[in-house]
Amino acid sequence: MAQKPSIPKGTRDFSPTEVAKRNYIFFTIKQVFETYGFQPIETPSFENSSTLMGKYGEEGDRLIFKILNSGDYLKKVDEALLVSKNSLQTTSKISEKALRYDLTVPFARYVVQHQNDIVFPFKRYQMQPVWRADRPQKGRFREFYQCDADVVGSKSLWQEVEFVQLYDAVFSKLKLIGTTIKLNNRKILSGIAEIIGEKDKLIDFTIALDKLDKIGEEGVAKEMLAKGISENAIKKVKPLFSFKGSNQEKLNQLQELLANSVEGTQGVHDLRFVVNAIENLGLQSANLELDVTLARGLNYYTGAIYEVSAPKNVKMGSIGGGGRYDDLTGIFGLKNVSGVGISFGLDRIYLVLEELNLFDQVELPKPKVLFLNLGEQEATYCMKALLKLRKHQVKSELYPDASKMKKQLNYANRRAIQFVVIVGTSEMENKKFTLKNMQSGEQQTCNLQELVDITTSL
RNA sequence: GUGAUUGUAGCUCAGCUGGUUAGAGCGCCGGAUUGUGGUUCCGGAGGUCGCCGGUUCGAAACCGGUCUUUCACCCCA
């Protein structure tokens, strides 16, 4: 046997069953997106490197798949540069394109490029694969789908409320009960950093804080100290580590803590607006939880921050996330366009639904009727009947080869096909069909019209 | 990028401290049974033991490298 073929690390093939299940999730999300007034767009799989590089931080740049230039790409590279073995600089010379890393940056590019044709506020959704040169592990792949919905051109907090509802609507529809939508606001984080006098260390501070539930109080304190945050400052944030109570209670505590910070106070106000609205309107199956430790790595969030975690009995990283970015299009030259958006991680949602056996209602596309093939004349006779059945939307097929009946019936069994039609010389003479129910084993003789009636009604 | 882990037939896996021709179950193909399946019985095909190198009289097994799988960290969906 030849060398077994393989696919690259972190990529997957999908079987008919898996595709059916994935489509079910796609379809559900798409439906909710459209119900909420979002319109679909698509962008290319790869972008100019300059569009992507530098937008996701140092870590992100490392994870971007670069596409080698075509042609004799080394020819133009300076000899000294090659000898220097400087990967970073050489890469920019031999690669000018890169695979999409997420859907938000390409969207920002899209908005700037098509700003004259877009009606603002622009609500778009996008469900496409993205690629990351990550080491794969549980729920982490190198090719995966994101399903994003974003609104640009509005600072309204109502949008932030709607995204919470949208999350709730999708997961409820998928029967995924008990998800937690975590909510925070970047202004709160800035406010805290300001209050403790470490405003310039905001990023380090938030990254450390984000790890609270993973490495605990001690770990966070240690990491903050390592990043140069003063002991005094850490003492001041300590109360946040054991932040308990209802969302309203947390808001009240925050308000007090951040009273001397203009930005922090604004953050509390924004959060309170969303929390109050949701409490007023209600959620179907999700929980809304204020979480001040929620930071998320992406540098461009400026307001609301969302993250969705699966029901508590499932061990899985976040299945969705998002937030507000006041100036994302700014890097592409369009100022003062605020955007807020969320993302669903299709592949992780799939894993969660699979683990909880929530795919039971997903039907595999399969034929309902199989015509056995007993010879050339019989097949011709069957093909005529097939034409009519298919006209009536009955999923049906003819076994392609005149194989043994045992083999053909076995095929029907394997594919769990409900009906088999048997046509031999006697049926042809009488212009009839023998219809066999594969579950009960019962058979009946019928004419073409009856065949259509029976198979369309059952 | 760091640290572990995995790889034997199409699939799931056995294979002892290195020792004849590497096994099982399931699946596949054929027959019992030329127009009636899921059961049963019989037979058959299918493996450079991930790849490359090393140690050895001898390697699926030991050593090194590499790729792959899975997992944790980092980061993230």
XYZ file of C-alpha atoms (C1' of nucleotides) in Angstrom:
535
model
C 0.000 0.000 0.000
C 1.140 3.507 -0.758
C 1.993 5.940 1.998
C -1.190 6.762 3.864
C -2.417 10.254 3.037
C -2.933 12.735 5.836
C -4.125 16.241 6.549
C -2.202 18.985 8.322
C -2.157 19.131 12.081
C -5.147 20.894 13.584
C -7.381 20.421 10.546
C -10.250 17.966 10.203
C -12.416 16.173 7.676
C -16.144 16.175 8.284
C -18.346 13.170 7.553
C -21.919 13.514 6.237
C -23.241 13.178 9.798
C -20.860 15.787 11.116
C -21.680 18.176 8.298
C -25.383 17.758 9.049
C -24.784 18.618 12.702
C -22.574 21.563 11.868
C -25.126 22.882 9.404
C -27.751 22.671 12.097
C -25.669 25.009 14.281
C -24.871 27.301 11.357
C -28.495 27.480 10.395
C -29.651 28.233 13.936
C -27.146 31.037 14.411
C -27.847 32.472 10.973
C -31.560 32.473 11.644
C -31.168 34.374 14.912
C -28.710 36.816 13.355
C -31.210 37.639 10.650
C -34.069 37.904 13.126
C -32.038 40.556 14.902
C -31.543 42.493 11.678
C -28.016 41.519 10.664
C -26.971 41.132 7.037
C -24.363 38.709 5.747
C -21.084 39.646 4.147
C -18.088 37.568 3.159
C -14.446 38.522 2.878
C -11.510 36.701 1.261
C -9.740 33.839 2.985
C -6.507 35.769 2.791
C -5.696 39.424 3.192
C -2.674 41.582 2.614
C -0.276 40.935 5.474
C -0.237 44.639 6.270
C -3.973 44.464 7.000
C -3.525 41.779 9.622
C -0.074 42.203 11.107
C 0.167 44.188 14.284
C -3.542 44.045 15.036
C -3.481 41.127 17.446
C -0.387 41.864 19.485
C 2.900 40.045 19.359
C 1.370 36.671 20.157
C -1.193 37.106 17.429
C 1.379 37.996 14.784
C 3.193 34.774 15.552
C 0.004 32.774 15.027
C -0.886 34.255 11.655
C -0.392 31.870 8.749
C 1.716 33.625 6.149
C 1.435 32.850 2.458
C 4.640 32.607 0.488
C 4.892 34.942 -2.495
C 4.577 33.248 -5.845
C 7.406 33.013 -8.307
C 11.058 33.221 -7.460
C 10.412 34.874 -4.142
C 13.996 34.793 -2.905
C 15.346 36.694 -5.877
C 14.349 40.109 -4.580
C 15.597 39.501 -1.051
C 18.731 41.268 -0.020
C 21.670 38.866 0.361
C 22.637 40.345 3.710
C 19.119 39.822 5.039
C 19.176 36.142 4.118
C 22.510 35.657 5.805
C 21.257 37.480 8.894
C 18.601 34.772 9.398
C 16.216 37.407 10.699
C 12.896 35.606 10.311
C 10.728 38.598 11.056
C 12.280 40.870 8.458
C 12.713 38.122 5.899
C 9.081 37.090 6.258
C 7.871 40.543 5.309
C 9.970 40.317 2.140
C 8.917 36.855 0.980
C 5.279 36.926 2.150
C 2.815 39.683 1.359
C -0.397 37.796 2.052
C -1.733 35.982 5.091
C -4.720 33.822 6.037
C -7.551 35.477 7.901
C -6.947 35.274 11.668
C -10.386 36.424 12.765
C -13.404 38.120 11.212
C -13.274 41.422 13.040
C -10.197 42.969 11.462
C -11.231 42.028 7.910
C -14.612 43.530 8.739
C -13.007 46.766 9.883
C -11.100 46.828 6.615
C -14.350 46.179 4.750
C -16.126 49.047 6.484
C -13.363 51.505 5.682
C -13.085 50.356 2.097
C -16.837 50.451 1.431
C -17.763 53.338 3.716
C -19.513 55.225 0.914
C -21.841 52.339 0.096
C -22.664 51.358 3.644
C -25.776 52.584 5.433
C -24.867 53.281 9.052
C -25.429 51.934 11.593
C -24.284 48.847 9.738
C -25.250 45.480 11.193
C -23.392 42.654 9.533
C -22.888 38.978 10.258
C -20.217 36.721 8.893
C -19.683 32.978 9.261
C -16.400 31.881 7.762
C -13.341 29.861 8.662
C -10.305 31.474 10.237
C -6.799 30.062 10.644
C -4.304 30.179 13.452
C -0.886 28.527 13.613
C -1.589 27.373 17.144
C -0.729 24.085 18.799
C -3.976 22.154 18.699
C -5.585 20.818 21.883
C -9.065 20.294 23.251
C -11.463 22.653 21.474
C -8.584 24.303 19.674
C -7.894 23.868 15.991
C -5.799 25.528 13.342
C -8.780 25.898 11.064
C -12.088 26.733 12.670
C -15.256 28.719 12.059
C -16.293 31.913 13.690
C -19.795 33.298 13.466
C -19.633 37.035 14.086
C -22.256 39.730 14.379
C -21.173 43.347 14.696
C -22.775 46.767 14.617
C -20.707 49.735 13.540
C -21.667 53.375 13.613
C -23.600 53.470 16.854
C -22.556 53.988 20.440
C -25.949 52.979 21.762
C -25.935 50.754 24.800
C -29.077 49.127 23.482
C -26.855 47.278 21.048
C -24.951 45.848 23.966
C -28.219 44.738 25.506
C -29.265 43.115 22.245
C -26.114 41.060 22.006
C -26.794 39.531 25.402
C -30.266 38.654 24.170
C -28.852 37.313 20.941
C -26.499 34.971 22.774
C -29.382 33.811 24.907
C -31.595 33.290 21.858
C -29.063 31.165 19.990
C -28.139 28.932 22.900
C -31.768 28.516 23.912
C -32.642 27.509 20.378
C -29.829 24.966 20.430
C -31.288 23.673 23.712
C -27.999 24.453 25.388
C -29.388 25.427 28.762
C -27.364 27.064 31.506
C -24.714 28.988 29.622
C -23.156 31.926 31.421
C -22.766 35.225 29.638
C -20.033 37.080 31.444
C -20.030 40.807 31.148
C -17.464 43.411 31.984
C -16.393 46.821 30.770
C -12.955 47.989 29.828
C -13.650 51.336 31.477
C -14.014 49.563 34.785
C -10.634 47.958 34.343
C -9.111 51.305 33.387
C -10.827 52.881 36.356
C -9.388 50.344 38.745
C -5.930 50.742 37.290
C -6.306 54.481 37.687
C -7.481 54.267 41.285
C -4.576 52.090 42.287
C -2.155 54.352 40.448
C -1.009 51.845 37.830
C -2.696 53.280 34.787
C 0.287 52.662 32.515
C 0.267 48.939 33.381
C -3.348 48.438 32.375
C -2.653 45.555 29.981
C -0.418 43.602 32.361
C -2.861 44.289 35.120
C -5.871 42.988 33.217
C -4.108 39.908 31.882
C -3.110 38.967 35.413
C -6.578 39.656 36.777
C -8.114 37.541 34.018
C -6.375 34.462 35.387
C -7.993 34.689 38.816
C -10.148 31.575 38.550
C -7.217 29.640 37.158
C -4.278 30.509 39.379
C -6.098 31.951 42.386
C -5.538 35.079 44.448
C -1.958 34.277 45.326
C -1.048 33.551 41.726
C -2.558 36.780 40.475
C -0.815 38.812 43.153
C 2.451 37.122 42.286
C 2.053 37.759 38.571
C 1.161 41.412 39.159
C 4.186 41.832 41.329
C 6.346 40.252 38.651
C 4.991 42.732 36.109
C 6.057 45.614 38.297
C 2.773 46.507 39.909
C 3.386 47.853 43.379
C 2.493 45.959 46.513
C 0.392 48.850 47.679
C -1.621 48.774 44.484
C -2.215 45.041 44.763
C -3.508 45.558 48.277
C -6.043 48.000 46.896
C -7.419 45.555 44.305
C -7.598 42.680 46.773
C -11.331 43.250 47.443
C -11.999 42.445 43.787
C -10.555 38.972 44.177
C -13.402 37.873 46.373
C -16.103 39.791 44.617
C -19.407 38.184 45.518
C -23.114 38.867 45.410
C -25.735 39.679 42.833
C -24.970 41.782 39.798
C -26.627 44.759 41.446
C -24.582 44.351 44.611
C -21.405 44.143 42.582
C -22.371 47.300 40.726
C -22.908 49.151 43.962
C -19.557 48.075 45.312
C -17.852 49.072 42.090
C -19.538 52.446 42.090
C -18.138 53.144 45.513
C -14.687 51.860 44.669
C -14.500 53.883 41.458
C -16.132 57.065 42.687
C -12.938 59.063 42.115
C -12.422 57.823 38.571
C -14.372 59.523 35.798
C -13.770 56.658 33.415
C -14.563 54.016 36.010
C -17.801 55.729 36.920
C -18.757 55.818 33.260
C -18.032 52.083 33.083
C -20.289 51.398 36.041
C -22.997 53.457 34.409
C -22.711 51.521 31.127
C -22.742 48.179 32.862
C -25.683 49.149 34.991
C -27.629 50.105 31.905
C -27.139 46.680 30.338
C -27.733 44.749 33.542
C -30.912 46.683 34.325
C -32.251 46.242 30.824
C -31.637 42.504 30.861
C -33.138 42.100 34.319
C -36.140 43.972 33.055
C -36.519 42.027 29.802
C -35.474 38.610 31.043
C -33.457 35.798 29.496
C -34.664 32.393 28.341
C -31.906 30.055 29.443
C -28.633 31.906 29.958
C -27.263 33.552 33.085
C -25.845 37.034 32.997
C -22.923 37.452 35.310
C -20.914 40.525 36.033
C -17.279 39.531 36.104
C -14.667 42.195 36.787
C -11.863 39.729 36.164
C -12.991 39.270 32.569
C -10.357 40.971 30.461
C -9.677 39.049 27.248
C -6.441 39.557 25.453
C -7.581 41.583 22.504
C -6.274 45.076 22.859
C -8.949 46.806 20.896
C -11.905 46.502 23.251
C -12.749 49.828 24.811
C -16.178 49.319 26.358
C -18.285 46.249 26.939
C -16.561 42.875 27.074
C -18.470 39.622 26.631
C -17.515 36.037 27.094
C -19.766 32.993 27.101
C -18.915 29.809 28.910
C -20.609 26.463 28.478
C -22.845 24.986 31.196
C -20.783 24.258 34.283
C -20.690 20.475 33.870
C -18.863 20.785 30.541
C -15.158 21.441 30.478
C -14.539 23.746 27.574
C -12.941 27.119 26.940
C -15.193 30.008 26.046
C -17.709 29.285 23.297
C -18.224 32.922 22.419
C -16.815 36.340 23.062
C -16.923 39.927 21.970
C -17.040 43.516 22.996
C -17.004 47.155 21.989
C -14.172 48.788 20.146
C -14.505 52.524 19.789
C -11.869 52.983 17.180
C -11.223 49.783 15.297
C -11.562 51.354 11.886
C -9.235 54.123 13.025
C -6.203 52.021 12.184
C -7.470 51.922 8.608
C -8.091 55.650 8.511
C -11.760 56.021 9.385
C -12.169 57.842 12.682
C -15.029 57.989 15.146
C -16.795 54.813 14.128
C -17.741 52.836 17.176
C -18.448 49.158 16.865
C -19.666 46.395 19.096
C -19.874 42.753 18.236
C -19.871 39.172 19.354
C -18.605 35.900 18.039
C -19.738 32.292 18.289
C -17.121 29.533 18.190
C -18.870 26.986 16.035
C -16.423 24.145 16.597
C -16.524 24.442 20.354
C -20.298 24.710 20.406
C -20.309 21.502 18.348
C -18.167 19.730 20.931
C -20.376 20.918 23.781
C -23.609 19.861 22.045
C -22.044 16.499 21.238
C -20.996 15.963 24.826
C -24.487 16.780 26.071
C -26.211 14.680 23.390
C -28.123 17.629 22.021
C -27.975 16.585 18.382
C -30.822 14.074 18.572
C -33.122 16.145 16.394
C -30.610 16.523 13.579
C -31.576 14.504 10.563
C -29.130 13.079 8.113
C -30.012 13.762 4.514
C -30.629 10.288 3.104
C -32.870 8.741 0.481
C -36.278 7.488 1.487
C -36.661 5.049 -1.366
C -34.136 2.743 -3.002
C -34.960 1.057 -6.299
C -33.253 -2.285 -6.607
C -31.446 -2.848 -9.857
C -32.227 -6.237 -11.362
C -31.027 -5.586 -14.882
C -30.940 -3.078 -17.678
C -34.619 -3.221 -18.669
C -35.740 -3.135 -15.053
C -33.461 -0.163 -14.415
C -34.962 1.755 -17.335
C -38.441 1.067 -15.971
C -37.325 2.253 -12.506
C -35.679 5.400 -13.824
C -39.037 6.519 -15.213
C -40.632 6.063 -11.808
C -37.702 7.870 -10.186
C -38.309 10.897 -12.377
C -41.826 11.155 -11.031
C -40.875 10.550 -7.399
C -38.143 13.147 -7.557
C -40.571 15.618 -9.093
C -42.555 15.147 -5.890
C -39.441 15.800 -3.777
C -39.159 12.209 -2.649
C -35.495 11.522 -1.966
C -34.894 8.427 -3.997
C -32.223 6.571 -5.897
C -31.535 3.548 -8.051
C -28.872 1.096 -6.974
C -26.324 1.715 -9.715
C -25.206 -1.853 -10.346
C -27.260 -4.961 -11.030
C -25.623 -6.659 -8.060
C -27.024 -9.468 -6.023
C -30.197 -8.646 -4.215
C -28.637 -9.483 -0.901
C -25.979 -6.870 -1.452
C -28.495 -4.263 -2.538
C -30.756 -4.869 0.438
C -27.754 -4.711 2.696
C -26.905 -1.331 1.254
C -30.433 -0.174 2.084
C -29.992 -1.418 5.628
C -26.644 0.207 6.106
C -27.991 3.544 5.025
C -31.204 3.042 6.992
C -33.359 3.619 3.910
C -37.027 3.288 4.738
C -38.404 1.793 1.509
C -37.131 -0.494 -1.212
C -38.833 -0.886 -4.570
C -38.413 -4.194 -6.342
C -39.147 -4.425 -10.047
C -38.698 -7.623 -12.039
C -40.310 -9.027 -15.170
C -43.688 -9.691 -13.576
C -43.957 -6.138 -12.195
C -42.986 -4.716 -15.580
C -45.619 -6.795 -17.358
C -48.360 -5.593 -15.009
C -47.053 -2.007 -14.802
C -46.703 -2.413 -11.041
C -44.095 -1.973 -8.314
C -43.329 -4.033 -5.271
C -42.848 -1.676 -2.339
C -41.095 -3.096 0.689
C -40.913 -1.478 4.088
C -37.470 -2.283 5.419
C -38.385 -1.904 9.075
C -41.464 -4.120 9.138
C -40.520 -6.303 6.178
C -44.031 -5.887 4.768
C -44.523 -5.744 1.023
C -47.275 -4.466 -1.187
C -47.913 -4.207 -4.886
C -48.900 -0.825 -6.233
C -49.012 1.279 -9.382
C -46.961 4.412 -9.957
C -49.518 6.843 -8.548
C -49.927 4.777 -5.424
C -46.166 4.644 -5.057
C -46.008 8.428 -5.104
C -48.907 8.749 -2.671
C -47.461 6.327 -0.163
C -43.933 7.675 -0.194
C -44.993 11.307 0.008
C -47.393 10.685 2.865
C -45.043 8.721 5.081
C 6.985 29.044 21.804
C 7.309 25.408 26.711
C 6.198 20.506 28.950
C 4.057 15.722 28.556
C 1.610 11.924 25.505
C 0.273 8.718 21.211
C 1.251 5.841 16.548
C 0.644 -2.201 14.956
C -4.908 -4.501 9.120
C -10.269 -0.046 6.734
C -11.815 0.613 12.427
C -10.993 -0.673 17.879
C -7.006 -2.868 20.014
C -3.566 -7.518 21.813
C 1.595 -8.617 21.032
C 5.679 -11.014 27.862
C 12.681 -9.095 30.159
C 14.494 -8.084 22.135
C 14.032 -14.508 19.493
C 10.592 -18.752 13.971
C 5.966 -17.041 9.184
C 2.921 -10.251 13.762
C -2.629 -11.777 16.059
C -8.122 -10.964 17.667
C -12.896 -8.665 17.188
C -15.613 -5.662 13.942
C -15.831 -4.302 8.818
C -14.826 -5.798 3.610
C -15.026 -9.698 -0.466
C -16.791 -14.714 -1.843
C -19.766 -19.183 -0.777
C -23.874 -22.046 1.790
C -28.652 -19.073 -0.485
C -29.133 -17.149 -9.336
C -36.055 -12.328 -7.011
C -35.909 -10.902 -0.775
C -31.981 -7.944 3.980
C -30.565 -7.489 9.389
C -29.124 -13.932 12.038
C -25.936 -18.221 11.451
C -21.967 -21.230 9.363
C -17.627 -21.767 6.037
C -13.707 -19.582 3.190
C -10.668 -15.321 1.486
C -8.173 -10.694 0.801
C -5.809 -7.014 3.556
C 0.216 -5.018 7.577
C 7.964 -1.946 4.638
C 4.401 -2.441 13.201
C 4.226 6.400 11.467
C 9.015 7.741 8.956
C 14.588 8.067 9.027
C 18.869 6.496 11.376
C 21.505 3.755 15.375
C 22.539 -0.505 18.958
C 22.328 -5.984 18.213
C 23.718 -12.419 15.509
C 18.522 -10.831 15.674
C 14.145 -4.858 16.664
C 7.036 -3.953 16.385
C 9.729 -3.974 21.204
C 15.863 -0.637 23.135
C 18.295 4.447 21.803
C 18.347 9.235 18.825
C 15.890 12.339 15.433
C 11.491 13.626 12.801
C 6.284 13.732 11.693
C 1.522 12.720 13.806
C -2.367 12.222 17.940
C -4.096 13.820 22.492
C -3.473 17.010 26.766
C -1.655 21.069 29.879
C 0.887 25.968 29.819
C 1.002 30.505 26.879
C -2.877 32.482 24.244
C -7.665 32.013 22.587
C -13.154 30.535 19.705
